[in-house]
Short mmCIF file of C-alpha atoms in Angstrom, two decimals:
data_model
loop_
_atom_site.label_atom_id
_atom_site.label_comp_id
_atom_site.label_asym_id
_atom_site.label_seq_id
_atom_site.Cartn_x
_atom_site.Cartn_y
_atom_site.Cartn_z
CA MET T 1 -0.86 12.14 0.57
CA VAL T 2 -1.59 15.87 0.40
CA ASP T 3 -4.71 15.91 -1.76
CA ASP T 4 -6.60 17.32 1.23
CA LEU T 5 -4.66 20.55 0.71
CA ALA T 6 -6.14 21.05 -2.75
CA PRO T 7 -9.25 23.01 -1.67
CA ALA T 8 -7.10 25.49 0.21
CA MET T 9 -4.91 25.93 -2.84
CA ALA T 10 -7.73 26.89 -5.16
CA GLY T 11 -7.40 30.63 -4.49
CA SER T 12 -4.69 32.97 -5.62
CA VAL T 13 -1.24 32.66 -4.12
CA ALA T 14 -0.46 35.34 -1.58
CA PRO T 15 2.96 36.91 -1.97
CA SER T 16 5.57 36.55 0.73
CA ALA T 17 8.83 38.44 0.54
CA VAL T 18 11.76 36.06 0.66
CA GLY T 19 15.35 36.88 -0.17
CA SER T 20 17.08 35.07 -3.01
CA ASP T 21 20.66 34.08 -3.66
CA ALA T 22 20.79 33.72 -7.41
CA ALA T 23 24.50 34.41 -7.64
CA ALA T 24 25.39 31.63 -5.20
CA PHE T 25 22.99 29.21 -6.88
CA ALA T 26 23.30 30.11 -10.57
CA PRO T 27 20.82 28.21 -12.79
CA THR T 28 22.46 25.53 -14.87
CA THR T 29 21.53 22.09 -16.17
CA ALA T 30 23.50 19.21 -17.57
CA ASP T 31 24.04 21.18 -20.79
CA GLY T 32 24.43 24.52 -18.98
CA ALA T 33 21.54 26.07 -20.90
CA ALA T 34 18.79 26.36 -18.29
CA ASP T 35 17.16 29.63 -17.28
CA LEU T 36 14.85 30.55 -14.40
CA ALA T 37 11.80 29.25 -16.29
CA ASP T 38 13.18 25.73 -15.95
CA GLU T 39 12.90 25.90 -12.17
CA THR T 40 9.11 25.56 -12.12
CA ASP T 41 6.68 23.43 -14.08
CA ASP T 42 3.51 24.62 -15.80
CA GLY T 43 1.09 23.25 -13.22
CA PRO T 44 -0.11 19.87 -11.95
CA ALA T 45 -1.36 18.51 -15.28
CA ALA T 46 1.98 19.21 -16.93
CA ALA T 47 3.85 17.98 -13.85
CA ARG T 48 2.22 14.55 -14.03
CA ARG T 49 3.49 14.18 -17.59
CA GLU T 50 7.07 14.97 -16.62
CA THR T 51 9.70 12.23 -16.55
CA SER T 52 12.53 14.38 -15.18
CA ARG T 53 13.01 17.85 -13.70
CA LEU T 54 15.76 20.19 -12.61
CA CYS T 55 16.46 19.88 -8.88
CA LEU T 56 16.61 23.26 -7.11
CA ALA T 57 19.28 21.98 -4.74
CA THR T 58 21.64 19.84 -6.80
CA ARG T 59 21.04 21.62 -10.14
CA GLU T 60 20.88 18.20 -11.76
CA VAL T 61 18.13 16.88 -14.02
CA THR T 62 16.67 13.95 -12.08
CA PRO T 63 13.83 11.45 -12.71
CA VAL T 64 10.67 12.73 -11.03
CA ALA T 65 10.23 9.34 -9.32
CA ARG T 66 13.15 10.37 -7.13
CA MET T 67 11.93 13.92 -6.54
CA LEU T 68 9.35 15.93 -4.60
CA ARG T 69 7.18 18.72 -5.98
CA PHE T 70 6.59 21.88 -3.96
CA VAL T 71 4.06 24.66 -4.50
CA VAL T 72 3.21 27.94 -2.80
CA ALA T 73 0.10 27.89 -0.60
CA PRO T 74 -2.28 30.89 -0.42
CA ASP T 75 -0.59 32.05 2.79
CA GLY T 76 2.77 32.19 1.03
CA THR T 77 4.30 29.10 2.59
CA VAL T 78 5.97 26.37 0.56
CA VAL T 79 4.16 23.03 0.86
CA PRO T 80 5.01 19.57 -0.53
CA ASP T 81 2.79 18.08 -3.23
CA LEU T 82 3.54 14.34 -3.27
CA GLY T 83 0.85 13.52 -5.82
CA ALA T 84 1.58 16.47 -8.17
CA ARG T 85 -2.06 17.56 -7.91
CA LEU T 86 -1.99 20.91 -6.15
CA PRO T 87 -2.63 23.95 -8.39
CA GLY T 88 -0.03 26.46 -9.42
CA ARG T 89 3.50 26.20 -10.70
CA GLY T 90 5.67 23.68 -8.91
CA ALA T 91 9.36 23.49 -8.09
CA TRP T 92 11.18 20.19 -7.69
CA VAL T 93 13.79 18.95 -5.23
CA THR T 94 15.52 15.57 -5.04
CA ALA T 95 13.61 13.54 -2.43
CA THR T 96 16.22 13.55 0.32
CA ARG T 97 16.36 15.49 3.56
CA GLY T 98 19.82 16.75 2.62
CA ALA T 99 18.70 18.14 -0.74
CA LEU T 100 15.76 19.96 0.83
CA ALA T 101 18.02 21.42 3.52
CA GLN T 102 20.36 22.64 0.79
CA ALA T 103 17.52 24.24 -1.17
CA MET T 104 16.29 26.01 1.95
CA LYS T 105 19.78 27.21 2.87
CA LYS T 106 20.26 28.66 -0.62
CA LYS T 107 16.79 30.27 -0.54
CA ALA T 108 16.10 28.45 -3.79
CA PHE T 109 12.32 28.48 -3.35
CA GLY T 110 12.25 32.28 -3.14
CA ARG T 111 14.15 32.47 -6.40
CA ALA T 112 12.16 29.78 -8.20
CA PHE T 113 8.83 31.34 -7.21
CA LYS T 114 10.08 34.87 -7.95
CA GLY T 115 10.03 36.14 -4.39
CA LYS T 116 6.91 34.21 -3.39
CA GLY T 117 7.35 31.21 -1.18
CA ARG T 118 8.39 31.04 2.45
CA ALA T 119 10.02 27.77 3.49
CA ASP T 120 9.17 27.12 7.12
CA PRO T 121 12.00 25.60 9.20
CA ALA T 122 9.67 22.67 9.97
CA LEU T 123 9.23 21.84 6.25
CA PRO T 124 11.51 18.74 6.43
CA GLU T 125 9.42 17.31 9.26
CA LEU T 126 6.24 17.98 7.29
CA VAL T 127 7.69 16.17 4.28
CA GLU T 128 8.72 13.14 6.34
CA GLY T 129 5.29 12.94 7.95
CA LEU T 130 3.60 13.01 4.55
CA LEU T 131 5.96 10.38 3.13
CA GLU T 132 5.15 8.14 6.09
CA LYS T 133 1.43 8.74 5.62
CA ASP T 134 1.74 7.96 1.91
CA ALA T 135 3.56 4.67 2.54
CA LEU T 136 1.16 3.62 5.28
CA GLY T 137 -1.83 4.49 3.11
CA ALA T 138 -0.45 2.31 0.32
CA LEU T 139 0.06 -0.52 2.81
CA GLY T 140 -3.56 -0.17 3.88
CA ILE T 141 -4.68 -0.43 0.25
CA ALA T 142 -2.63 -3.61 -0.21
CA ASN T 143 -4.22 -4.98 2.96
CA LYS T 144 -7.73 -4.25 1.69
CA ALA T 145 -6.81 -6.08 -1.51
CA GLY T 146 -6.01 -9.14 0.60
CA ARG T 147 -2.31 -9.12 -0.24
CA VAL T 148 -0.86 -8.76 3.29
CA ILE T 149 0.15 -11.66 5.52
CA THR T 150 1.12 -11.11 9.17
CA GLY T 151 2.57 -13.25 11.93
CA THR T 152 5.94 -15.01 11.91
CA THR T 153 4.54 -18.47 11.12
CA ARG T 154 2.27 -17.30 8.32
CA VAL T 155 4.99 -15.07 6.85
CA ASN T 156 7.36 -18.04 6.90
CA GLU T 157 4.82 -20.14 5.03
CA ALA T 158 4.12 -17.38 2.54
CA LEU T 159 7.83 -17.02 1.80
CA GLN T 160 8.13 -20.73 1.10
CA SER T 161 5.19 -20.54 -1.29
CA GLY T 162 7.24 -18.24 -3.52
CA GLU T 163 4.48 -15.64 -3.74
CA VAL T 164 5.99 -12.93 -1.51
CA ALA T 165 7.16 -9.71 -3.16
CA VAL T 166 7.91 -7.62 -0.07
CA LEU T 167 8.99 -8.62 3.43
CA ILE T 168 8.30 -6.09 6.20
CA HIS T 169 9.83 -5.96 9.66
CA ALA T 170 8.78 -3.42 12.27
CA SER T 171 11.66 -1.05 12.97
CA ASP T 172 11.53 -2.15 16.60
CA ALA T 173 11.41 -5.90 15.83
CA ALA T 174 13.90 -8.24 17.49
CA ARG T 175 16.94 -8.67 15.24
CA ASP T 176 17.13 -12.46 15.53
CA GLY T 177 13.58 -13.00 14.29
CA ALA T 178 14.08 -10.59 11.38
CA ALA T 179 17.41 -12.19 10.47
CA LYS T 180 15.84 -15.65 10.22
CA LEU T 181 13.13 -14.44 7.87
CA ASP T 182 15.65 -12.45 5.84
CA ALA T 183 17.80 -15.57 5.38
CA LEU T 184 14.77 -17.54 4.22
CA ALA T 185 13.82 -14.74 1.82
CA ILE T 186 17.31 -14.85 0.31
CA ARG T 187 17.16 -18.63 -0.13
CA ILE T 188 13.72 -18.49 -1.72
CA GLY T 189 14.79 -15.61 -3.95
CA GLU T 190 17.81 -17.51 -5.18
CA ALA T 191 15.72 -20.62 -5.80
CA THR T 192 13.14 -18.69 -7.81
CA ASN T 193 15.65 -16.37 -9.49
CA ARG T 194 14.09 -13.19 -8.13
CA GLN T 195 14.72 -10.77 -5.30
CA ILE T 196 12.32 -10.32 -2.40
CA ALA T 197 12.36 -6.71 -1.22
CA VAL T 198 12.84 -6.11 2.51
CA THR T 199 11.95 -2.98 4.47
CA GLU T 200 12.04 -2.08 8.15
CA CYS T 201 11.46 1.66 8.30
CA LEU T 202 7.99 1.61 9.89
CA SER T 203 7.38 1.02 13.58
CA GLY T 204 5.18 -1.70 15.02
CA VAL T 205 2.63 0.90 16.13
CA GLN T 206 2.46 2.32 12.61
CA LEU T 207 2.00 -1.15 11.13
CA ASP T 208 -0.75 -1.92 13.66
CA LEU T 209 -2.65 1.22 12.68
CA ALA T 210 -2.21 0.75 8.94
CA LEU T 211 -3.33 -2.87 9.01
CA GLY T 212 -5.93 -2.65 11.77
CA ARG T 213 -4.25 -5.48 13.66
CA ALA T 214 -2.45 -5.70 16.99
CA ASN T 215 1.22 -6.46 17.57
CA VAL T 216 2.36 -6.60 13.95
CA VAL T 217 6.09 -7.37 13.95
CA HIS T 218 6.59 -9.14 10.61
CA ALA T 219 4.45 -8.97 7.47
CA ALA T 220 4.64 -10.13 3.88
CA LEU T 221 3.09 -8.58 0.79
CA LEU T 222 2.13 -10.98 -1.97
CA ALA T 223 2.94 -10.03 -5.55
CA HIS T 224 0.31 -7.52 -6.73
CA PRO T 225 0.15 -3.97 -8.12
CA THR T 226 -0.84 -2.66 -4.69
CA SER T 227 2.27 -4.26 -3.21
CA ALA T 228 4.39 -2.56 -5.89
CA GLY T 229 2.71 0.74 -5.01
CA PHE T 230 3.64 0.32 -1.36
CA LEU T 231 7.22 -0.61 -2.22
CA SER T 232 7.78 2.46 -4.37
CA ARG T 233 6.51 4.72 -1.59
CA VAL T 234 8.45 3.07 1.20
CA ARG T 235 11.64 3.21 -0.87
CA LYS T 236 11.10 6.96 -1.25
CA LEU T 237 10.72 7.27 2.52
CA GLU T 238 13.92 5.27 3.07
CA ALA T 239 15.84 7.41 0.60
CA TRP T 240 14.58 10.55 2.33
CA ARG T 241 15.81 9.36 5.70
CA ALA T 242 19.14 8.05 4.40
CA SER T 243 20.57 11.44 3.53
#
């Protein structure tokens, strides 16, 4: 999460001269009627009410659940705003590494923010780090709610109980152990007429730190709103990395 950036954003936004390429990236939407005003929202309160926005990179109107908001910091740099809480007008990009790279290549932030907004070359790495932090934070919340089971034997038992919503494997877990649990998850899902989500994009070290336990290789999240919150965030991280 990037809420800790909010205090620094309270001041006025310092200008930063950035070239634009409006001709190469002409503003259009699905109906071809967009203008430059469509490229930024009216601030965080309005942004949280949005259901879809125009992507700076793809020029397509996309659900905000699959997008990332960016604002201009006081020093003129473009920063991600995962929670849509940072002050100022925000511009939106589809939440994939490829879309952000395209927006940066086209200098779309400079155009959207009217010459203000410098996209640092390390911006993609910053975004990925924040997405990881967001997913791990949500996992920690689910753990505090008592919805996380760890250990191969206990995960196996939890799966058979029919209460598991999400199955987690460390990205560095042995394939045979993960495959056995995956097969069981499929069988249980078919028997209960529902799908058990599976993810393996977080390392064992990251899982250890998020859960405050050692040597976490496999984990299960029981059905609960906090588990759903983790799943939505980890899916966003996976989508980011996939492109």
